[in-house]
Short mmCIF file of C-alpha atoms in Angstrom, two decimals:
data_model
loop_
_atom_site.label_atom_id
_atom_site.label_comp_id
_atom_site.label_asym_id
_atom_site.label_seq_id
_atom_site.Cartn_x
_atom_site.Cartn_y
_atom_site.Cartn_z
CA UNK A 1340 -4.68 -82.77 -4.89
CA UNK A 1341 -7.48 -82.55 -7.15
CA UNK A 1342 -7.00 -80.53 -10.58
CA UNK A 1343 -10.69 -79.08 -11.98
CA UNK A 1344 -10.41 -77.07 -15.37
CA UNK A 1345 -12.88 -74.50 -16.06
CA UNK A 1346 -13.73 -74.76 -19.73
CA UNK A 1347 -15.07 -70.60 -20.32
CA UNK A 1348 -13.96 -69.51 -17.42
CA UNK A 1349 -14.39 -65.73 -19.01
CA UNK A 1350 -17.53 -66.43 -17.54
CA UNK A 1351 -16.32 -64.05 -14.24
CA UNK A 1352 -19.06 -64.31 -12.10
CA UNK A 1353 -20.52 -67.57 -12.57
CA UNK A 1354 -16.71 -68.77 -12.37
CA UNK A 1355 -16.04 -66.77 -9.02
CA UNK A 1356 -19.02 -68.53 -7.65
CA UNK A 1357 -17.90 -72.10 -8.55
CA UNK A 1358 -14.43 -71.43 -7.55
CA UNK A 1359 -15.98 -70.13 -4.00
CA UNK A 1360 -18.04 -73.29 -3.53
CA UNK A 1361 -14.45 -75.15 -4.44
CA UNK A 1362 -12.65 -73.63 -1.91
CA UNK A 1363 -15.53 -73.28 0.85
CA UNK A 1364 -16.77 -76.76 0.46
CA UNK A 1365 -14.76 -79.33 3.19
CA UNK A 1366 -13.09 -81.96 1.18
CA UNK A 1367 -11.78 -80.41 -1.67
CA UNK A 1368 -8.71 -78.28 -0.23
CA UNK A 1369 -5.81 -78.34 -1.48
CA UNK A 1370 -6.29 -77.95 -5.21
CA UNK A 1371 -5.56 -76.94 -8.52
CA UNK A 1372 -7.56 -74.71 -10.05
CA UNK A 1373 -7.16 -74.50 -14.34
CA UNK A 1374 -8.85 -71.62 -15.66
CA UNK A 1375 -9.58 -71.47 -20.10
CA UNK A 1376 -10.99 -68.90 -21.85
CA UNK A 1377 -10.25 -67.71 -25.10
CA UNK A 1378 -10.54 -64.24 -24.43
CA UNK A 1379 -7.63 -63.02 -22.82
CA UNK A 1380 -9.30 -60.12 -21.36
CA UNK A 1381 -11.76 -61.73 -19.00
CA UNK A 1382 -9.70 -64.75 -18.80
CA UNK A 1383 -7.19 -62.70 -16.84
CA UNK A 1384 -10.36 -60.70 -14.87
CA UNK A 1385 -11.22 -64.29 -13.73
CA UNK A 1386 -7.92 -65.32 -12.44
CA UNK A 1387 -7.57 -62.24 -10.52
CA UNK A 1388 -10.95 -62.77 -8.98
CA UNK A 1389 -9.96 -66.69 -8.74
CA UNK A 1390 -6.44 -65.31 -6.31
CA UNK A 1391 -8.88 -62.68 -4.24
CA UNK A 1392 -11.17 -65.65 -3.58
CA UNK A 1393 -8.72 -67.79 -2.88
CA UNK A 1394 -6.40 -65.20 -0.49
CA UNK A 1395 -10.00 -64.52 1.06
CA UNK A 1396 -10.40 -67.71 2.18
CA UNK A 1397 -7.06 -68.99 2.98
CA UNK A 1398 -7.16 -71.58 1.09
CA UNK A 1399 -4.41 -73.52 -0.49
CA UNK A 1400 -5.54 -73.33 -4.11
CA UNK A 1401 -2.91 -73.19 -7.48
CA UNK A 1402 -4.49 -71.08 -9.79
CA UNK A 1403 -3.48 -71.54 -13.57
CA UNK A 1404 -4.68 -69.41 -16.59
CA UNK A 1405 -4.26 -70.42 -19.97
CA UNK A 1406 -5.59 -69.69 -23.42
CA UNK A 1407 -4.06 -73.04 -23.92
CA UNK A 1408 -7.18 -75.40 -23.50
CA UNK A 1409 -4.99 -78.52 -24.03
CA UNK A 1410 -2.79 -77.30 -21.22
CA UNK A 1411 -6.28 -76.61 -18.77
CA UNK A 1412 -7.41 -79.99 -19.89
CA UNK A 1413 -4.36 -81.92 -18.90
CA UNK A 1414 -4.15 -84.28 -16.19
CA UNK A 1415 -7.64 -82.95 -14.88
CA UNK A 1416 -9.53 -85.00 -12.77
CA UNK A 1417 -12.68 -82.56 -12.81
CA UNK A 1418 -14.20 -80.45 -15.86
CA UNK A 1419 -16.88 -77.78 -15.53
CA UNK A 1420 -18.06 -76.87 -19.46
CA UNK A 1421 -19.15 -73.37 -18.86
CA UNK A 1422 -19.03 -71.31 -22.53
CA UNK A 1423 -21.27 -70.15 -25.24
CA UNK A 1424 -20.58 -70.43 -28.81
CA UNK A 1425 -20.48 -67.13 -30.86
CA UNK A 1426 -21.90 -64.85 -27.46
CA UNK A 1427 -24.46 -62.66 -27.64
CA UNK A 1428 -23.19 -61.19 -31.37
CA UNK A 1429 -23.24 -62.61 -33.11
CA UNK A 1430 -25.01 -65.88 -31.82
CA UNK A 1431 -28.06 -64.55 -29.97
CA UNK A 1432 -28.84 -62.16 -32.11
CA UNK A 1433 -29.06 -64.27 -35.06
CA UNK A 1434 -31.42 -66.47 -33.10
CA UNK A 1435 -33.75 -63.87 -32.45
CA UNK A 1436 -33.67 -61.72 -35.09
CA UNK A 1437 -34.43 -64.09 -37.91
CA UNK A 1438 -37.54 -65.67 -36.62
CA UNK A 1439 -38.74 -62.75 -36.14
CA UNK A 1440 -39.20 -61.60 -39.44
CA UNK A 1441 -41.10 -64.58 -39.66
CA UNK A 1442 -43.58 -63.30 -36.60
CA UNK A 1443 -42.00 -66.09 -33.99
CA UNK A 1444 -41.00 -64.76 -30.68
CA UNK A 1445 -38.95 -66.05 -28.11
CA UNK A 1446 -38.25 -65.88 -24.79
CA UNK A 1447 -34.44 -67.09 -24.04
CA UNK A 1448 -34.07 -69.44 -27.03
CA UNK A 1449 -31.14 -71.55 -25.16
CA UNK A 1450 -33.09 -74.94 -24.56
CA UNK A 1451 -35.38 -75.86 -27.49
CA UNK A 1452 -37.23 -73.93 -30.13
CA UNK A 1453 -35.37 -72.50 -32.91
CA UNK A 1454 -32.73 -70.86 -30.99
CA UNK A 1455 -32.38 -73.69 -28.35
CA UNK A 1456 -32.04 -75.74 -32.00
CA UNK A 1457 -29.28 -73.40 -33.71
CA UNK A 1458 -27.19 -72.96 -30.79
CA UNK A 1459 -27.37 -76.51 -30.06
CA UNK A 1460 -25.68 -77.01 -33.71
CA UNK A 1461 -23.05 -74.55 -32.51
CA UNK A 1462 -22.36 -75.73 -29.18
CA UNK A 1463 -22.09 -79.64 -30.11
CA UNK A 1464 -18.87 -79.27 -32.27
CA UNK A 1465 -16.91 -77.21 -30.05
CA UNK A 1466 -18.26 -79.37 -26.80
CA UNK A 1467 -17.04 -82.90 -28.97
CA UNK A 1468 -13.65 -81.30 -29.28
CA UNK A 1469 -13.17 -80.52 -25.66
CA UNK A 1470 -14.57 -84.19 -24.87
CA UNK A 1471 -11.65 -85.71 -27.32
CA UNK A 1472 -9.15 -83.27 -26.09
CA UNK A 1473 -10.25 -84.96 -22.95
CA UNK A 1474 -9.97 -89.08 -24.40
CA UNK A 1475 -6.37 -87.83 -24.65
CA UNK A 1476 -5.14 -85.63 -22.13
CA UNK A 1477 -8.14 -86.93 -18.99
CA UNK A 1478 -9.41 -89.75 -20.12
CA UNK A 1479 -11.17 -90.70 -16.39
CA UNK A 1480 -11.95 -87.03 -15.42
CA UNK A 1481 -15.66 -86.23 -14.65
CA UNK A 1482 -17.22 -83.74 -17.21
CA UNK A 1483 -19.28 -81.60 -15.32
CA UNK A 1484 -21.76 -79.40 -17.72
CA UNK A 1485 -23.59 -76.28 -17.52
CA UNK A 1486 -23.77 -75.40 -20.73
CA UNK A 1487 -27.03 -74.95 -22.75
CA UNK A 1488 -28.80 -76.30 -24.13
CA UNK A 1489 -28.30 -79.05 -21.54
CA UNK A 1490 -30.08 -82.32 -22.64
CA UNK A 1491 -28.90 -81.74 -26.18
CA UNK A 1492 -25.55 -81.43 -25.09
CA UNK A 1493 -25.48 -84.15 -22.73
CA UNK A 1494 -27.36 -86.38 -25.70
CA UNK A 1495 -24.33 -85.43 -27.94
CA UNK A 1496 -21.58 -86.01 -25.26
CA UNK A 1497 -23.01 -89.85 -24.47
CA UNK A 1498 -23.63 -90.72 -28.22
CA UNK A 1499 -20.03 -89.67 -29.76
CA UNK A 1500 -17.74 -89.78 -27.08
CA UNK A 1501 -16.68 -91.75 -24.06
CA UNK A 1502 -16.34 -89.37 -21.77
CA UNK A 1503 -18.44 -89.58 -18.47
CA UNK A 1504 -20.71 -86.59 -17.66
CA UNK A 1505 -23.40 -84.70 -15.70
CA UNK A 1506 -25.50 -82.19 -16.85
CA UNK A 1507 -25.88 -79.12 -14.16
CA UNK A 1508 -28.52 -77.10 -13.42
CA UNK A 1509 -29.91 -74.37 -10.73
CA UNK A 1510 -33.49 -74.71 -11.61
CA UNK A 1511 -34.19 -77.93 -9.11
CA UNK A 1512 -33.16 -76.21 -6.23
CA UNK A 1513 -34.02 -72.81 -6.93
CA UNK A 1514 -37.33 -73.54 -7.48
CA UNK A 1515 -37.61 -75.00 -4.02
CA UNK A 1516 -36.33 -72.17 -2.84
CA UNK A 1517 -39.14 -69.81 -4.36
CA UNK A 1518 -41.89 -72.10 -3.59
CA UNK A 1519 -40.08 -71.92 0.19
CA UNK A 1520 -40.89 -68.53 -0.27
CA UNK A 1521 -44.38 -68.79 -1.55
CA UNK A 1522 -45.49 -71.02 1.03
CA UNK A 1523 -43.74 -69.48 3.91
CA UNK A 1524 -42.05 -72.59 4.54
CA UNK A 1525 -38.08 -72.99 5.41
CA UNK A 1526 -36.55 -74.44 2.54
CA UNK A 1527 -34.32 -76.65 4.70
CA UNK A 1528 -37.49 -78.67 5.92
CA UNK A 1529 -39.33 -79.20 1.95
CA UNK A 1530 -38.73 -82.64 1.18
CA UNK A 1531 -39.18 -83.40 -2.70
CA UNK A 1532 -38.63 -86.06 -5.38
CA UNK A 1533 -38.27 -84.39 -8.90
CA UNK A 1534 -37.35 -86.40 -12.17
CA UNK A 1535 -37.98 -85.47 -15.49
CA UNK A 1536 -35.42 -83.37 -18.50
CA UNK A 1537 -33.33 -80.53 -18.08
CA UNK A 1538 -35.98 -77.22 -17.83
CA UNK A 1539 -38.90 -79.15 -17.76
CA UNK A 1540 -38.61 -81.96 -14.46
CA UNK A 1541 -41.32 -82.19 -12.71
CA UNK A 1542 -41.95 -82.84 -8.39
CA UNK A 1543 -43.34 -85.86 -8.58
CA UNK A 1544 -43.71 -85.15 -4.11
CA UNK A 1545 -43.36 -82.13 -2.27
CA UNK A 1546 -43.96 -82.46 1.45
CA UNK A 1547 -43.26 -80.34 4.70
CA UNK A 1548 -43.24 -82.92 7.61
CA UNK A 1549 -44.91 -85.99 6.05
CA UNK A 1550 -47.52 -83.91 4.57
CA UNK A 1551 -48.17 -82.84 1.03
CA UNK A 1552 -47.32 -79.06 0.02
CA UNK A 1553 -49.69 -79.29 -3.00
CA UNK A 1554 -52.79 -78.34 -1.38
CA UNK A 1555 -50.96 -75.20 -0.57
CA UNK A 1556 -49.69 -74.30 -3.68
CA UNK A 1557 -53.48 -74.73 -4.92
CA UNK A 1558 -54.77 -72.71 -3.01
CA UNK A 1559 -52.24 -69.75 -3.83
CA UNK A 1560 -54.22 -70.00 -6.76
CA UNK A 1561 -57.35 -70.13 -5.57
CA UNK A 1562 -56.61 -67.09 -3.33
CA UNK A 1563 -55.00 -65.18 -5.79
CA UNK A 1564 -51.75 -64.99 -4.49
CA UNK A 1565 -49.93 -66.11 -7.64
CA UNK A 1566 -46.26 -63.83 -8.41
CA UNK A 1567 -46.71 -61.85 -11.17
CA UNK A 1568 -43.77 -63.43 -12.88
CA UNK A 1569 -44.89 -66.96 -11.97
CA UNK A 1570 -48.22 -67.53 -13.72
CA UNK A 1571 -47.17 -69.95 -16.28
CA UNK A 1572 -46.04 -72.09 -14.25
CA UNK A 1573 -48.86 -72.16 -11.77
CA UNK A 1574 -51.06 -72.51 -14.51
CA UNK A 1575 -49.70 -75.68 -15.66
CA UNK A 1576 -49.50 -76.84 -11.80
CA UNK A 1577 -53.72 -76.24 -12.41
CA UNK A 1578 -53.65 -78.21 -15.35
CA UNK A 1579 -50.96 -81.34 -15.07
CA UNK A 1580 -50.90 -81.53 -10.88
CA UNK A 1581 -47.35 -81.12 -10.42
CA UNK A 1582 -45.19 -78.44 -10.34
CA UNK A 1583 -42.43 -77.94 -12.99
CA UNK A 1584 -38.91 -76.89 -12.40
CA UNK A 1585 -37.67 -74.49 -14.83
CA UNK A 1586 -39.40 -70.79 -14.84
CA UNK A 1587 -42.23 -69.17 -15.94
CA UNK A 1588 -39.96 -67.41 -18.83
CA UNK A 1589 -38.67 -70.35 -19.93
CA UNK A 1590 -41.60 -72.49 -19.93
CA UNK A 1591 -44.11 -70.57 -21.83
CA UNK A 1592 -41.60 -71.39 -25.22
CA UNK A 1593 -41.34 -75.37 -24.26
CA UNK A 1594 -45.36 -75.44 -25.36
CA UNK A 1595 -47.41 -74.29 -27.79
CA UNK A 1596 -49.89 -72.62 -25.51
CA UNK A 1597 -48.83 -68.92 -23.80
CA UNK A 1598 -46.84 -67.30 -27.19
CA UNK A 1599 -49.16 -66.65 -30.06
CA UNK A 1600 -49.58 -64.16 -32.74
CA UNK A 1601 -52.73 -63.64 -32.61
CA UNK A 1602 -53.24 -63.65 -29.13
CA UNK A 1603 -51.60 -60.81 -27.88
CA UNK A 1604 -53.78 -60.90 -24.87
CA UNK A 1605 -52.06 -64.07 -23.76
CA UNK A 1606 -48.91 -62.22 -23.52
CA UNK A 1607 -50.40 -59.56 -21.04
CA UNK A 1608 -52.35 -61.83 -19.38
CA UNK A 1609 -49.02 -64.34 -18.14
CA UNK A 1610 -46.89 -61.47 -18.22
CA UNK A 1611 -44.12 -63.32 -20.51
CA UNK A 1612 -41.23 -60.86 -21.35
CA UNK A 1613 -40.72 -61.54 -25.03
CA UNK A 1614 -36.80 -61.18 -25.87
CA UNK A 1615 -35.98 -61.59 -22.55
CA UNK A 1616 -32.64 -63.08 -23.09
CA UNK A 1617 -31.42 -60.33 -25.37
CA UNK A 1618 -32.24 -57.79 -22.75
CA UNK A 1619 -30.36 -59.43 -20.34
CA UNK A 1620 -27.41 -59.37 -22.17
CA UNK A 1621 -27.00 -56.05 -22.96
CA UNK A 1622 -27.71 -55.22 -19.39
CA UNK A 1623 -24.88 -57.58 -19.15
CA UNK A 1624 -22.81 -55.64 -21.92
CA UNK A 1625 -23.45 -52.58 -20.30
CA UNK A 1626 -22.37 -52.90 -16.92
CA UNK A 1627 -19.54 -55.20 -17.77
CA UNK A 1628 -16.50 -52.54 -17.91
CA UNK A 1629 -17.34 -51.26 -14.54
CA UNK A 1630 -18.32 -55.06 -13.14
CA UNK A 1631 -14.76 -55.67 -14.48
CA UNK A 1632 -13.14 -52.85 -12.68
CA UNK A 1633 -14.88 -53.33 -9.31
CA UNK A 1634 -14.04 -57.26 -9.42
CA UNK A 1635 -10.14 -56.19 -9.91
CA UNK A 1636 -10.09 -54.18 -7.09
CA UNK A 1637 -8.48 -55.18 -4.23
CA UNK A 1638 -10.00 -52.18 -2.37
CA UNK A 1639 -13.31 -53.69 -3.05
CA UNK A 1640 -14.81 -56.23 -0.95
CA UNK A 1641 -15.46 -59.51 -2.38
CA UNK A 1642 -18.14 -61.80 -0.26
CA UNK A 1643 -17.31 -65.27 -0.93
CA UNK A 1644 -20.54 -67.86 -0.10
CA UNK A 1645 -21.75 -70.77 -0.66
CA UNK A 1646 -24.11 -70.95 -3.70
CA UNK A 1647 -26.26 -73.18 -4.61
CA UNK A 1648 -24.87 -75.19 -7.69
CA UNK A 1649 -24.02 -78.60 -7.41
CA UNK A 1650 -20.62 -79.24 -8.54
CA UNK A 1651 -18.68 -78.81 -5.88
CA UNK A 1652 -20.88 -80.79 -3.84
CA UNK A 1653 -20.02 -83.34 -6.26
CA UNK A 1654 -16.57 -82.98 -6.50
CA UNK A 1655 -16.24 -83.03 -2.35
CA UNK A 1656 -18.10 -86.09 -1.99
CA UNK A 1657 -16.06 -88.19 -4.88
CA UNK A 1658 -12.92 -86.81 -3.38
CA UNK A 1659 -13.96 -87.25 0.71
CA UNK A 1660 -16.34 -90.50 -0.07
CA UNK A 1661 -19.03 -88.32 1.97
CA UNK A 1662 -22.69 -89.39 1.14
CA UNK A 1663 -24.70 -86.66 -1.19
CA UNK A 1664 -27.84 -86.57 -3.39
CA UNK A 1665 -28.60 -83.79 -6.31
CA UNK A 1666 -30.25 -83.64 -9.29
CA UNK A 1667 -27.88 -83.75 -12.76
CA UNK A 1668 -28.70 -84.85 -15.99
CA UNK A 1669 -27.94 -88.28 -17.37
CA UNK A 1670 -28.56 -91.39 -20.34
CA UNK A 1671 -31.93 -92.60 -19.44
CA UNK A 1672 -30.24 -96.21 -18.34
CA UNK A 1673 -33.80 -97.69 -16.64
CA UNK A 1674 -34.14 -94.69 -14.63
CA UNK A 1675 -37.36 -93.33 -16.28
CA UNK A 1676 -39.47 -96.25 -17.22
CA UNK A 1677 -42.04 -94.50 -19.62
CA UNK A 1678 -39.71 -92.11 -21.60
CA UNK A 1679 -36.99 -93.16 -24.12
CA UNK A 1680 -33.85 -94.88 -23.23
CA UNK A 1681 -31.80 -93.02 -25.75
CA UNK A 1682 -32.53 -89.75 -23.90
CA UNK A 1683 -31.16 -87.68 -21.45
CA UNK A 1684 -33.12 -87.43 -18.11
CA UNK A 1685 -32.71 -85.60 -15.18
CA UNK A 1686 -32.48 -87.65 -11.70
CA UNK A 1687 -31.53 -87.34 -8.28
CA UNK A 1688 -27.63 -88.95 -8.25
CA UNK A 1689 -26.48 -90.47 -5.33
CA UNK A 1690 -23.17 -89.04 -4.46
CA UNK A 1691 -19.87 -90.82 -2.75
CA UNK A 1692 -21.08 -94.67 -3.60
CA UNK A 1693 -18.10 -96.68 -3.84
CA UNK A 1694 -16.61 -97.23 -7.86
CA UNK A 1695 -17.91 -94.21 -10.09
CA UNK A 1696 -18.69 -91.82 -6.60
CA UNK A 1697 -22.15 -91.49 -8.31
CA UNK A 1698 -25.16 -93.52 -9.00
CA UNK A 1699 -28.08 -92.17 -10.88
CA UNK A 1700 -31.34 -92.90 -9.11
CA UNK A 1701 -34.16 -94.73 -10.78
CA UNK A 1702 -38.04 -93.18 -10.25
CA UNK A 1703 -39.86 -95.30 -12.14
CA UNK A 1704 -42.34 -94.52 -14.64
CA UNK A 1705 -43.92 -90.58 -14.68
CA UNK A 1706 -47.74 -89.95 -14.58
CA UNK A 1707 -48.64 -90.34 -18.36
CA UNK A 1708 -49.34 -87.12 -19.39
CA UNK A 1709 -46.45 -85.51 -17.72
CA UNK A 1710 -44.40 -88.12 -19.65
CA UNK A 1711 -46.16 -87.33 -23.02
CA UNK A 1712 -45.13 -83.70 -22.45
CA UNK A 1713 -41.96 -84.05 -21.96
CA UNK A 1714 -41.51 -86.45 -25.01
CA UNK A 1715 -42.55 -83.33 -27.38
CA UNK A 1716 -39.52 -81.65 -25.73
CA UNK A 1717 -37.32 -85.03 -26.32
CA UNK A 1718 -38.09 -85.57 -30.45
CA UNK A 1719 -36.67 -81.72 -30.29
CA UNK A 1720 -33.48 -82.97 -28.81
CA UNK A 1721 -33.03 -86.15 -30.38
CA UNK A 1722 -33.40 -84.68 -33.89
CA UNK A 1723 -31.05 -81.97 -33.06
CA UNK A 1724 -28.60 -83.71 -32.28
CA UNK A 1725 -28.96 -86.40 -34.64
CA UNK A 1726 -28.34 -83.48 -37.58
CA UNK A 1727 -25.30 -82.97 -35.65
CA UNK A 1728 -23.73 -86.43 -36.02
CA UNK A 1729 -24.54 -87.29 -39.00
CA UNK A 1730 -24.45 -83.67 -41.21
CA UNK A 1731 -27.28 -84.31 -42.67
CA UNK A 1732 -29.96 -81.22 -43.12
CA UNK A 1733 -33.00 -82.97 -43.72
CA UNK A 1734 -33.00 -83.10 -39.91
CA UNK A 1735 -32.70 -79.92 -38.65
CA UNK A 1736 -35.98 -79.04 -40.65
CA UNK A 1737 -37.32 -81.83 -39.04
CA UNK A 1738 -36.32 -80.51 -35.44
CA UNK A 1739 -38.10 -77.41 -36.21
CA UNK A 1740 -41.37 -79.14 -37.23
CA UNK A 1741 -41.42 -81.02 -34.11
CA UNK A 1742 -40.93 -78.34 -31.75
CA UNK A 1743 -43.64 -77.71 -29.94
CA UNK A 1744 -43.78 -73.65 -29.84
CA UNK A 1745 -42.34 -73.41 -34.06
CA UNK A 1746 -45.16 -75.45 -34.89
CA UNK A 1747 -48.04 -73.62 -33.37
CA UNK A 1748 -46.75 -70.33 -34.96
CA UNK A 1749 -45.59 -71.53 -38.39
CA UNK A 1750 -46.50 -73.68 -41.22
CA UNK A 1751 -44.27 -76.06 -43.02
CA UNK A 1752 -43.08 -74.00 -46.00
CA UNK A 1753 -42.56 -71.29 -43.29
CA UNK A 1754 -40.54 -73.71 -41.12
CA UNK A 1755 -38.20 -74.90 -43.70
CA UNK A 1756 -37.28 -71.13 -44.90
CA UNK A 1757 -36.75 -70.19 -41.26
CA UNK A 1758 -34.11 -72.86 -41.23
CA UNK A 1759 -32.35 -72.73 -44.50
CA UNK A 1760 -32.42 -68.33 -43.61
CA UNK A 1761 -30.68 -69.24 -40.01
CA UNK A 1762 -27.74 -71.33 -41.73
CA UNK A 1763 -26.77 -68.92 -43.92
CA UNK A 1764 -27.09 -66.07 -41.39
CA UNK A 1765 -24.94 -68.05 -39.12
CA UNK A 1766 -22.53 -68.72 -42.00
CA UNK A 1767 -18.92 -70.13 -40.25
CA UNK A 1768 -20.32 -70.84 -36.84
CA UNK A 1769 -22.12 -73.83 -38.21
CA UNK A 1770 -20.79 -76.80 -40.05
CA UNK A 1771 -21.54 -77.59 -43.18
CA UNK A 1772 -24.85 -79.76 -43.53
CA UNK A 1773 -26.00 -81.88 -46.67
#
């Protein structure tokens, strides 16, 4: 009987979600399900949710709820990291808020850049002390991680603990799914090999039947037919050959090439939704007392599917020894012959091999300039979290000035105050640097 603790489960939705794939997926029934937040509010909106799901799906689950993360951590076999450090305020706002007075804009700000950078010096602290709460109370459980920013986390998990761990994301398979869409093609029948990091993994093939799906996407290009809220990305399909996973949104603040100051027309002309991320979550904000309410319910119905994250495909074929494959984020251990070996990459993983239940797949080396790319995303993450370790400040300046988007917008002296103005605006939430 498998126990998995959910690490933020205050997270109600993405938590119902997870604990539906749980108790859906064949091979994982009966089990105990831990559920941590530290909000006591939406902690107990979760476990209500958690008992619905579970009663709706007759399924013999144990649902726990604890503010106690010790007590959620103990004796787990499975982990799902699924929190953000200091929310939306004062965390997000501080990321957003401060560069702008500088005239840098962002997009979501969870990944790289400056606010992929800052909250990566807030998350790696609290994410260590869940990893040695783990060397004590679940030494062999799995860490399974969603939170952002991914490879930086992941990075910081390998280097300073020994904990074993995947990095999750959504953006593989959901962008299969919208190219599905775009080409009028089933999903179930796209056959792909994608390797790369976390947000920025590229499909090295993409066939339908033995033949290639890129002359298809070109040619949504050529005809016009590109989604309004897709051009970025189909843009750099016109100018690399390959496709990239992570979104339009997201992508136009991994480069220096779409967000400029002085090019205002750029903006219009890829349609990128500046602040994006702090729109979202007061949408989020906004809605949440009735979400709450409605999710509490028991008059209200409660569909309980399938989605498609990976972890409980995982978890099923570990537990059943049934064969798998997904994409999660790993050490580059001779898996990507052409980008750093003391980076995190993201894979396909072989799931329900014999020993570990997983085995990281090795693609070889990238095409060249998709690998030079992706290295100006790397120095971001390496130097991130090497301030982390070793508290020393020098190298969070030196983050910034390698970031690709920071660096087209700002000049050194301009880089420095940015970062020295973010420290003290986030005050206690960071530790201190020297």
């Amino acid at each position: 009987m498998p126990k998995i603790a959910f690490i933020g489960a205050g997270s109600t939705i993405f938590a119902k979600n997870l604990i539906g794939d749980m108790l859906l997926r064949p091979g994982i029934d009966p089990v105990t399900i831990a559920l941590h937040d530290i909000d006591q509010e939406r902690l107990g909106t979760s476990e209500i949710v958690a008992r619905r799901v579970a009663d709706s799906v007759d399924c013999q689950a144990e649902i726990i709820a604890t503010t106690d993360r010790r007590q959620a951590l103990e004796q787990a076999d499975y982990v799902i990291a699924m929190f953000q450090v200091a929310g939306y305020e004062p965390g997000t706002v501080i990321d957003f808020e401060v560069p702008k007075r500088y005239g840098l804009r962002q997009t979501i700000g969870d990944t790289i850049g400056i606010g992929g950078i800052m909250r990566g010096l807030r998350t790696i602290p609290v994410m260590l002390d869940i990893a040695r709460d783990m060397e004590e109370l679940c030494p062999d459980a799995l860490l399974l991680n969603y939170v952002n920013p991914m490879s930086i986390l992941c990075l910081a998990l390998n280097r300073a603990t020994s904990i074993c761990s995947i990095g999750l994301c959504h953006s593989v398979q959901d962008t299969v799914r919208s190219l599905a869409y775009d080409l009028k093609t089933p999903q179930e029948e796209i056959q792909y090999l994608c390797a790369g990091i976390n947000h920025m993994a590229f499909y090295l093939s993409l066939e339908h039947k033995g033949e290639s799906l890129y002359p298809a996407l070109h040619k949504i290009v050529t005809d016009g037919r590109v989604p309004a809220g897709n051009r970025v990305r189909y843009e750099m399909l016109e100018r690399l050959g390959y496709f990239v996973t992570e979104s339009s949104v997201h992508l136009s603040e991994y480069v220096p090439w779409f967000i400029k100051r002085d090019r205002p027309d750029l903006i219009s002309k890829f349609n990128i939704p500046l602040d994006e991320y702090p729109r979202r979550c007061r949408e989020q904000i906004k809605g949440g007392d009735a979400l709450r309410a409605d999710l509490e319910d028991p008059s209200m119905p409660l569909p309980v599917e399938l989605s498609s994250e990976y972890a409980s495909r995982i978890i099923a074929s570990i537990e059943s020894g049934t064969e798998d494959c997904i994409n999660g984020n790993v050490m580059n251990d001779g898996l990507i012959d052409n980008l750093p070996a003391n980076c995190v990459v993201e894979v396909p993983i072989k799931l329900g091999t014999p020993g570990t239940g997983y085995e990281p797949q090795p693609v070889g080396a990238l095409p060249p300039h998709l690998a030079a790319l992706i290295q100006t995303n790397v120095n971001v993450h390496l130097l991130t979290v090497e301030a982390a370790l070793t508290g020393k400040r020098e190298h969070i300046y030196h983050a910034a000035m390698m970031d690709p988007h920071t660096a087209a917008e700002l000049d050194l002296d301009q880089i420095w105050s940015l970062v020295d103005d973010l420290i003290e605006a986030h005050g206690d939430w960071l530790p201190a640097y020297h």
